[in-house]
Structures are given as structure tokens and as C-alpha cells.
GROMACS .gro file of N, CA and C in nm:
model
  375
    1UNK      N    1   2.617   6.633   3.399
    1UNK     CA    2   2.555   6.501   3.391
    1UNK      C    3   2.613   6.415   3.502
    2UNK      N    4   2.511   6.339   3.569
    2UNK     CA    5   2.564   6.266   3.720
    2UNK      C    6   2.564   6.100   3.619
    3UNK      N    7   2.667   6.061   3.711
    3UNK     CA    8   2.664   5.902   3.704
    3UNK      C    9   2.530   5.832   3.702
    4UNK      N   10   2.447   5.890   3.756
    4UNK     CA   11   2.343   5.818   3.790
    4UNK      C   12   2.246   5.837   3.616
    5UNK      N   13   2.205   5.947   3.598
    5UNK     CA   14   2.183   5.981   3.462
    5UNK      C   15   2.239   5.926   3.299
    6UNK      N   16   2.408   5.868   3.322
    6UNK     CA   17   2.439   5.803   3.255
    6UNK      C   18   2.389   5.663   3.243
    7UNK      N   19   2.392   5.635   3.353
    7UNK     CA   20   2.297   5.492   3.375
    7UNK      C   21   2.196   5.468   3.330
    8UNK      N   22   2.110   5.611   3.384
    8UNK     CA   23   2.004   5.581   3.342
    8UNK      C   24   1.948   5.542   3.168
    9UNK      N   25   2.058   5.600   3.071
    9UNK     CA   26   2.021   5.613   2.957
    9UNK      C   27   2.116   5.502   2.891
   10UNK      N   28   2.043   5.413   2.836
   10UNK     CA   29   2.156   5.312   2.820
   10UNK      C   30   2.207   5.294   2.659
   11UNK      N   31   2.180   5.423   2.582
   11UNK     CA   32   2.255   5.436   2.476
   11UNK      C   33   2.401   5.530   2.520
   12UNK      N   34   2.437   5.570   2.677
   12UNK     CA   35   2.542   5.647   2.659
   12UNK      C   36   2.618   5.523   2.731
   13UNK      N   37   2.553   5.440   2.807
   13UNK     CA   38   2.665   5.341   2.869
   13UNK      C   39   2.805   5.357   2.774
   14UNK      N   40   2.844   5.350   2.677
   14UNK     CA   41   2.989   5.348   2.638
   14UNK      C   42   3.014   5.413   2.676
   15UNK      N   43   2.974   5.518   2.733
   15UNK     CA   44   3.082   5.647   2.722
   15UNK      C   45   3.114   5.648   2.911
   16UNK      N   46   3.043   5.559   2.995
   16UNK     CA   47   3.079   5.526   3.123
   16UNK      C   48   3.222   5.538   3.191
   17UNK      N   49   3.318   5.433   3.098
   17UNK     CA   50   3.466   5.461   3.101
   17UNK      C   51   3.507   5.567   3.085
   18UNK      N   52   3.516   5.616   2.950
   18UNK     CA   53   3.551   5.778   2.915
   18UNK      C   54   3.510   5.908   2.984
   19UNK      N   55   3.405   5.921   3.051
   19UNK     CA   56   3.368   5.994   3.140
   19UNK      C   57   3.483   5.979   3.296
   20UNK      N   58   3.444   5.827   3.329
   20UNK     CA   59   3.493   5.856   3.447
   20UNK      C   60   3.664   5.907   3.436
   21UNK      N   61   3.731   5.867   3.282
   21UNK     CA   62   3.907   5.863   3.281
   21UNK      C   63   3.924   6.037   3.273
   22UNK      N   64   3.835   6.088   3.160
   22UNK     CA   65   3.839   6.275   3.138
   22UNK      C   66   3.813   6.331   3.311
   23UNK      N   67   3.734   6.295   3.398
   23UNK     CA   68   3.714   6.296   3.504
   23UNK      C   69   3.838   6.308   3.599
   24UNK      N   70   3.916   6.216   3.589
   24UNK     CA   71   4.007   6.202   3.632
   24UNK      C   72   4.131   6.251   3.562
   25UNK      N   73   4.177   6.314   3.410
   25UNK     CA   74   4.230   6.337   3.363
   25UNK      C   75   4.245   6.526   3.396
   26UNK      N   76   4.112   6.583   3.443
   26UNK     CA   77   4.091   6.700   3.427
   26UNK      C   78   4.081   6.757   3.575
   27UNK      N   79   4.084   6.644   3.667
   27UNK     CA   80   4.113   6.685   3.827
   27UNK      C   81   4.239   6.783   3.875
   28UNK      N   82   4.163   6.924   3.941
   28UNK     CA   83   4.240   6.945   3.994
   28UNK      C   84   4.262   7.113   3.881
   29UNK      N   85   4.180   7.053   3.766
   29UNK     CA   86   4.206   7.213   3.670
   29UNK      C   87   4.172   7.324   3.724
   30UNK      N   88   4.029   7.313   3.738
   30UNK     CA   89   3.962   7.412   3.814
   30UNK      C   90   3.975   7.515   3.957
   31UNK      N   91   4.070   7.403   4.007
   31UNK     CA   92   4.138   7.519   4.135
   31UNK      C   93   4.236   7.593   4.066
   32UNK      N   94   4.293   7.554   3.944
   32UNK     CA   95   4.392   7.658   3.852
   32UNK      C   96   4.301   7.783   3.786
   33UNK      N   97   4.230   7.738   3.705
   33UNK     CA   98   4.137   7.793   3.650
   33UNK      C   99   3.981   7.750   3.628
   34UNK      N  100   3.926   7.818   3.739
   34UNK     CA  101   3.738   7.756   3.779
   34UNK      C  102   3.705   7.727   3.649
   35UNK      N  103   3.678   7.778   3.567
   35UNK     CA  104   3.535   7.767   3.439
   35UNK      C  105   3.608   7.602   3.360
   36UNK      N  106   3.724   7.580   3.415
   36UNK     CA  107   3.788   7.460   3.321
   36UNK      C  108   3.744   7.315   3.379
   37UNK      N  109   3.689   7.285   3.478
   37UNK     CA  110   3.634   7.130   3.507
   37UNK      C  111   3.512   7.108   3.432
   38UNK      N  112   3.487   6.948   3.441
   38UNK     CA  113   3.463   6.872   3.352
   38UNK      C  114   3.263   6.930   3.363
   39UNK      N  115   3.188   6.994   3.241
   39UNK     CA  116   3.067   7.091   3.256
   39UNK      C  117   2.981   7.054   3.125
   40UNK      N  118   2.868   7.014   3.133
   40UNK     CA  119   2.770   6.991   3.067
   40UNK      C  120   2.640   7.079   3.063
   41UNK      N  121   2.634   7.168   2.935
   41UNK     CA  122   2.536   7.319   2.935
   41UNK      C  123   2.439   7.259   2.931
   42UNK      N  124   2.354   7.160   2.853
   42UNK     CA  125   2.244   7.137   2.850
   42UNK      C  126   2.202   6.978   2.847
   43UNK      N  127   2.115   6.918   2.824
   43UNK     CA  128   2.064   6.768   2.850
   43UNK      C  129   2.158   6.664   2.734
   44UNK      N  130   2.201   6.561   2.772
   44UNK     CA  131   2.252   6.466   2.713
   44UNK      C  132   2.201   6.367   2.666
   45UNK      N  133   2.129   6.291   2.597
   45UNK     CA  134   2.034   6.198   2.561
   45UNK      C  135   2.105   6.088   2.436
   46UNK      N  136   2.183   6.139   2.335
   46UNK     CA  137   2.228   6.046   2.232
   46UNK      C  138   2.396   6.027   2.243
   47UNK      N  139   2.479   5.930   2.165
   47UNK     CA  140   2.630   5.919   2.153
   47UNK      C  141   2.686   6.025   2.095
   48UNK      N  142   2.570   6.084   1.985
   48UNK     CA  143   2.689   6.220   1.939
   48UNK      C  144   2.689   6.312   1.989
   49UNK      N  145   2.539   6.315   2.076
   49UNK     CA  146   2.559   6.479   2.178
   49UNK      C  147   2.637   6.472   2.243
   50UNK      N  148   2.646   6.321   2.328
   50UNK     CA  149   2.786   6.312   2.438
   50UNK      C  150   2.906   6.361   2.378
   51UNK      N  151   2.941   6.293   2.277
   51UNK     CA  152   3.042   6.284   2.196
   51UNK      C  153   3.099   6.420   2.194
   52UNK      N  154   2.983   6.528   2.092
   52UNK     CA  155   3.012   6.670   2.133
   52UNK      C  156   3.067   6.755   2.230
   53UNK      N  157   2.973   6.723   2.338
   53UNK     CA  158   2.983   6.769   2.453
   53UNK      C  159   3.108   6.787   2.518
   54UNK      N  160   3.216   6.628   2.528
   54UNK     CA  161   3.341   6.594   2.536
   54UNK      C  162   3.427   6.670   2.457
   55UNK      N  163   3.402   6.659   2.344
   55UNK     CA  164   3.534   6.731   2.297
   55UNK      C  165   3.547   6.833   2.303
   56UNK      N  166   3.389   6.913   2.338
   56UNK     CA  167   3.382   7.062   2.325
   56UNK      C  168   3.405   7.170   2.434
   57UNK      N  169   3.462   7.053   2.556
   57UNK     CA  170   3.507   7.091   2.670
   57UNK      C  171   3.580   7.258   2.649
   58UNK      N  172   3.569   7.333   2.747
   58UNK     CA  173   3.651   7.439   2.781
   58UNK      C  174   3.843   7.437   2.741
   59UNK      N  175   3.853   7.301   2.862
   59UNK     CA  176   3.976   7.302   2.874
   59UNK      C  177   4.032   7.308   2.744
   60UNK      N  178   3.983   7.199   2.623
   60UNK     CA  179   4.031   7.157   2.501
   60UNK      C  180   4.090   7.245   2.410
   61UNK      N  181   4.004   7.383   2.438
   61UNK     CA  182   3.991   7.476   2.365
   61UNK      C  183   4.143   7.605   2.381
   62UNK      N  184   4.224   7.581   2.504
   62UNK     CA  185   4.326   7.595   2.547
   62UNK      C  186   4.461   7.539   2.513
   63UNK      N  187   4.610   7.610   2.498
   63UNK     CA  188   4.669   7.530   2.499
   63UNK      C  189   4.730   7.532   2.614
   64UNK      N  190   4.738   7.441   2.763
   64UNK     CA  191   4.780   7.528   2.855
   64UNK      C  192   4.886   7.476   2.911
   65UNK      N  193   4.983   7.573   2.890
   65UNK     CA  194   5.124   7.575   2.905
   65UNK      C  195   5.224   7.607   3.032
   66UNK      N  196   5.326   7.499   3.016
   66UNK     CA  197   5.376   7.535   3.161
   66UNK      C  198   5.504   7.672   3.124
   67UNK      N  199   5.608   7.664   3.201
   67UNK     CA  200   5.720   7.784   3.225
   67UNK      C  201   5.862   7.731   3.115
   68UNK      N  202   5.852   7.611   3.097
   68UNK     CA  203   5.935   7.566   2.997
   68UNK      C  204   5.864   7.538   2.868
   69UNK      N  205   5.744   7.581   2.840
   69UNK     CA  206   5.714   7.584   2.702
   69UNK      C  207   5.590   7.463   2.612
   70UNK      N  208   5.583   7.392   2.748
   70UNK     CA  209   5.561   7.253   2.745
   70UNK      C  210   5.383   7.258   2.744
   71UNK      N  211   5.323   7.195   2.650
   71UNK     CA  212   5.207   7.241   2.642
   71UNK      C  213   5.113   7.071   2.671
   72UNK      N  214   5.025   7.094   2.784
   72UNK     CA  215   4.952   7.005   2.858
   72UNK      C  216   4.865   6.893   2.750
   73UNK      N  217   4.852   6.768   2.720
   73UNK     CA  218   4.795   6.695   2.701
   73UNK      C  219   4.734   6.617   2.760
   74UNK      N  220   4.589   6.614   2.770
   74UNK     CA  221   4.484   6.503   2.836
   74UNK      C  222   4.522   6.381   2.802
   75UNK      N  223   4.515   6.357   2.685
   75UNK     CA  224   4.574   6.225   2.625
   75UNK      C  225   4.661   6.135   2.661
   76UNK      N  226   4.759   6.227   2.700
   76UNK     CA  227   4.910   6.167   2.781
   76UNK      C  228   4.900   6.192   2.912
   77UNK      N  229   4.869   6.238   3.009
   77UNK     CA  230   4.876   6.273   3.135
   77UNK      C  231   4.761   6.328   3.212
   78UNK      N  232   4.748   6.305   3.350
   78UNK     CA  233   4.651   6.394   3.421
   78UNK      C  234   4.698   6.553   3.435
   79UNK      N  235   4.583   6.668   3.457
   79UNK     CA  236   4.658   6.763   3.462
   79UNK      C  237   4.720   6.775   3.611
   80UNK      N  238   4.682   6.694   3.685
   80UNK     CA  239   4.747   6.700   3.809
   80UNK      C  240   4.883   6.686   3.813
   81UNK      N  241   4.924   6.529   3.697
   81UNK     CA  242   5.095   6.564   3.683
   81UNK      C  243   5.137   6.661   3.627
   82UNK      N  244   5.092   6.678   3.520
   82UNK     CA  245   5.130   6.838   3.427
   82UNK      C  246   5.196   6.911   3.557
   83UNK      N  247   5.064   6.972   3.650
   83UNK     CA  248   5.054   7.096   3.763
   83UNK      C  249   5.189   7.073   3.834
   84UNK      N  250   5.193   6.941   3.879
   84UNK     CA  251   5.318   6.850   3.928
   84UNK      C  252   5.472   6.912   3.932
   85UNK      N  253   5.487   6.903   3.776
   85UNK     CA  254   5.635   6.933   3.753
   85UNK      C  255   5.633   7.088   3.677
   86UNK      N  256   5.554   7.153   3.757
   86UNK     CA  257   5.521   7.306   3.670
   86UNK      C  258   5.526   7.421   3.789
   87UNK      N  259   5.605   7.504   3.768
   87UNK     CA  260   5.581   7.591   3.880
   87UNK      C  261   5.488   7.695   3.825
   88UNK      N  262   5.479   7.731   3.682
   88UNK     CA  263   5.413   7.857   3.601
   88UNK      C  264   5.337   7.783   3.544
   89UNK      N  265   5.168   7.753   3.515
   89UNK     CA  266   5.109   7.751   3.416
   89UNK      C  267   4.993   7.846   3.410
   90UNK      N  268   5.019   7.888   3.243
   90UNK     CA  269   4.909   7.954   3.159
   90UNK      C  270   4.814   7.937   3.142
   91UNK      N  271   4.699   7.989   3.037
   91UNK     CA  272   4.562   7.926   2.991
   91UNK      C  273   4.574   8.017   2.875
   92UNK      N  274   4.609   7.969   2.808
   92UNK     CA  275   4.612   8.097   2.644
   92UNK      C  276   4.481   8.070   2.589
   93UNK      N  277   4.392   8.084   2.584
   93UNK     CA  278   4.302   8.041   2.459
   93UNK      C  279   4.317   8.100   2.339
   94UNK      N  280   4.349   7.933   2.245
   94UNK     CA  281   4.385   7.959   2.071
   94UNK      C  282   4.261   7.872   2.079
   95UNK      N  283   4.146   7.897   2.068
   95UNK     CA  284   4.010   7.843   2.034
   95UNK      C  285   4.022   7.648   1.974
   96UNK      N  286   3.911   7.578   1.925
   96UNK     CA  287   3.885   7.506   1.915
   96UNK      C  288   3.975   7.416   1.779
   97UNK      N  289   4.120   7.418   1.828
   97UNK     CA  290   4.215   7.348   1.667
   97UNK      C  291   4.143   7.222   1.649
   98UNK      N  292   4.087   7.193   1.503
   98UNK     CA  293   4.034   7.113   1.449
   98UNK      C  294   4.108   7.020   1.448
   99UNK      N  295   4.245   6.999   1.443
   99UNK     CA  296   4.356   6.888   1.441
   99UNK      C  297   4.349   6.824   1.562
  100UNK      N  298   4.317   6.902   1.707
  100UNK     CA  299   4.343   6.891   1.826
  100UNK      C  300   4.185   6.820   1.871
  101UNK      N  301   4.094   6.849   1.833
  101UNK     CA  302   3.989   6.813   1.837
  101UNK      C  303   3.965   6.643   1.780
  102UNK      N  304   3.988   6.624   1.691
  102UNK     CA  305   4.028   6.533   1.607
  102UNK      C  306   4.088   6.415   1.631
  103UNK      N  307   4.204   6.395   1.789
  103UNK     CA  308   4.264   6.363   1.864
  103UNK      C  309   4.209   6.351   1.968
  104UNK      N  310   4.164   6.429   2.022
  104UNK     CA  311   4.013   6.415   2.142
  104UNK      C  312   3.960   6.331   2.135
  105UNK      N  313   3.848   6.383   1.987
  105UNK     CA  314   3.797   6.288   1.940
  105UNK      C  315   3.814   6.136   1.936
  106UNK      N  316   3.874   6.091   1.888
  106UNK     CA  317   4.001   5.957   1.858
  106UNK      C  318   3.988   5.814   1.978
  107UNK      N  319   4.042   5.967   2.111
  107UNK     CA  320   4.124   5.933   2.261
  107UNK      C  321   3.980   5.886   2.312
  108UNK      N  322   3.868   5.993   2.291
  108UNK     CA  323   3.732   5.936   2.399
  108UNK      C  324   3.702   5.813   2.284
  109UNK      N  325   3.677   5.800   2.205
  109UNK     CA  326   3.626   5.711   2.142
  109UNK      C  327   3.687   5.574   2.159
  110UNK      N  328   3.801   5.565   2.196
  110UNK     CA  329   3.889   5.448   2.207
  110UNK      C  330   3.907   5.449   2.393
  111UNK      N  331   3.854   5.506   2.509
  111UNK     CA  332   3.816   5.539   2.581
  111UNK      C  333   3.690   5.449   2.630
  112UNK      N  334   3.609   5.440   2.470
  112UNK     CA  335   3.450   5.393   2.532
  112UNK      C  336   3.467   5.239   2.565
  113UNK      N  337   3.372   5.192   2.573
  113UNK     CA  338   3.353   5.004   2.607
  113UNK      C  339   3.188   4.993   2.514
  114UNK      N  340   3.264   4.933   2.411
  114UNK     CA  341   3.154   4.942   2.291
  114UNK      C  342   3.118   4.811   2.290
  115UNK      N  343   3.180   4.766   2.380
  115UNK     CA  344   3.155   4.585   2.385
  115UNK      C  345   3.032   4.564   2.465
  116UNK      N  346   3.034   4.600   2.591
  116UNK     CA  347   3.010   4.550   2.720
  116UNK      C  348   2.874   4.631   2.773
  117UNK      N  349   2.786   4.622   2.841
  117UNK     CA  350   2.676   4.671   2.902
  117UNK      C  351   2.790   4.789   3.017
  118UNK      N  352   2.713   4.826   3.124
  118UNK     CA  353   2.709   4.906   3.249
  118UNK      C  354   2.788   4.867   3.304
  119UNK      N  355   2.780   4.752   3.413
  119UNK     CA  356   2.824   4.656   3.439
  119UNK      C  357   2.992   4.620   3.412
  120UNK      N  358   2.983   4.582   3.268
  120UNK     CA  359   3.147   4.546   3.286
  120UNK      C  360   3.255   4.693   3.229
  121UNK      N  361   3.170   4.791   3.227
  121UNK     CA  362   3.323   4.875   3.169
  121UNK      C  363   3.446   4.884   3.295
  122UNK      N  364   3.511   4.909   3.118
  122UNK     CA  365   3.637   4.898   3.194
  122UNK      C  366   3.731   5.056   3.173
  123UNK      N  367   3.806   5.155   3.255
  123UNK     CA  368   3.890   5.252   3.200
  123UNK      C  369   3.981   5.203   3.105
  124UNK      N  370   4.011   5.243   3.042
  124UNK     CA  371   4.087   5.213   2.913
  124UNK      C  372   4.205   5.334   2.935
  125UNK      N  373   4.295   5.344   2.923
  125UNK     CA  374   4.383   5.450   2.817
  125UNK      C  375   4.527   5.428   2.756
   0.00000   0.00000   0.00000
């Protein structure tokens, strides 16, 4: 889904912020491991498909771990710092933890600008 497409549909405007911060949260995965940047399978049209879509990310579904044990959070950090202070990282996939999801969940939602039109969002985190 392009910026421009979000625009266009102005029931996803909230999710404007949250897009662009996961965007920026998830930079830089994909030269680690391709299939993990930020990927939308099919058309986006309502808040809960978005909604879905987000949490149901690839990466999420991972716990991915550096050489000291230390396991990567979007929430707290870009993975670029993660990559940063990591000389070894993994990609284990332990599938979709409902707890972990849940927290996703949470992070984009408090992420959105539920206030404001197009125009004024703001990144949040």
C-alpha cells in the first residue's frame, strides 16, 4: 500500500502515523532477512483490515534474536539499533504469540491520530 492510496481512502487516515513509524521501525530488516519488510498481500479498504494487516506482519511472527540472547522489539526500538549493537542476529520463527500480538496491537493503535484529518498527523511513540 503507497502513501498515496492511504490518502486516498480517508477511513485509513489514522493509521497515516503508524504506518509511516512501523516504516521506520522495520528499516533495514530486509537486507537481514528479504521476505521481512514492511508487505501488504492484498487490497486495504477498512481500519480492521489495516489493523490486521499490521500486526500480521512477517517480522512479528519472529522472535529475532541477537548473540547475547536479547530478543528484538518494534515497540522499543528500530531494528536498525537492535542490528546496531548485534554482531549475530537470528530469525527463529515461533509463529504468531497471541500475547505478542496483543502488544502490537496496543503499540499501532496508540500509534494512530484518531483526532486529526491527513493533514495534521502526527508520529507518536
Amino acid at each position: 500500500m503507497t502513501e498515496n492510496e492511504l490518502i486516498a481512502n480517508r477511513e485509513l487516515w489514522p493509521f497515516i502515523p503508524a504506518l509511516a513509524e512501523i516504516k521506520r521501525r522495520l528499516s533495514g530488516i530486509e537486507s537481514e532477512c528479504e521476505p521481512l519488510g514492511l508487505y501488504f498481500d492484498k487490497e486495504i479498504s477498512t481500519e480492521e483490515e489495516m489493523l490486521v494487516a499490521l500486526i500480521s506482519q512477517k517480522a512479528f511472527a519472529l522472535d529475532i534474536t541477537n548473540e547475547h540472547g536479547t530478543i528484538w522489539d518494534v515497540r522499543l526500538e528500530p531494528f536498525s539499533e537492535f542490528k546496531a549493537r548485534s554482531t549475530r542476529i537470528s530469525f527463529p520463527f515461533t509463529g504468531y504469540n497471541p500475547d505478542k500480538q496483543q502488544q502490537i496491537s496496543s503499540w499501532i493503535i496508540e500509534l494512530c491520530n484518531w483526532e486529526g484529518g491527513v493533514l495534521s498527523g502526527i508520529t507518536r511513540h
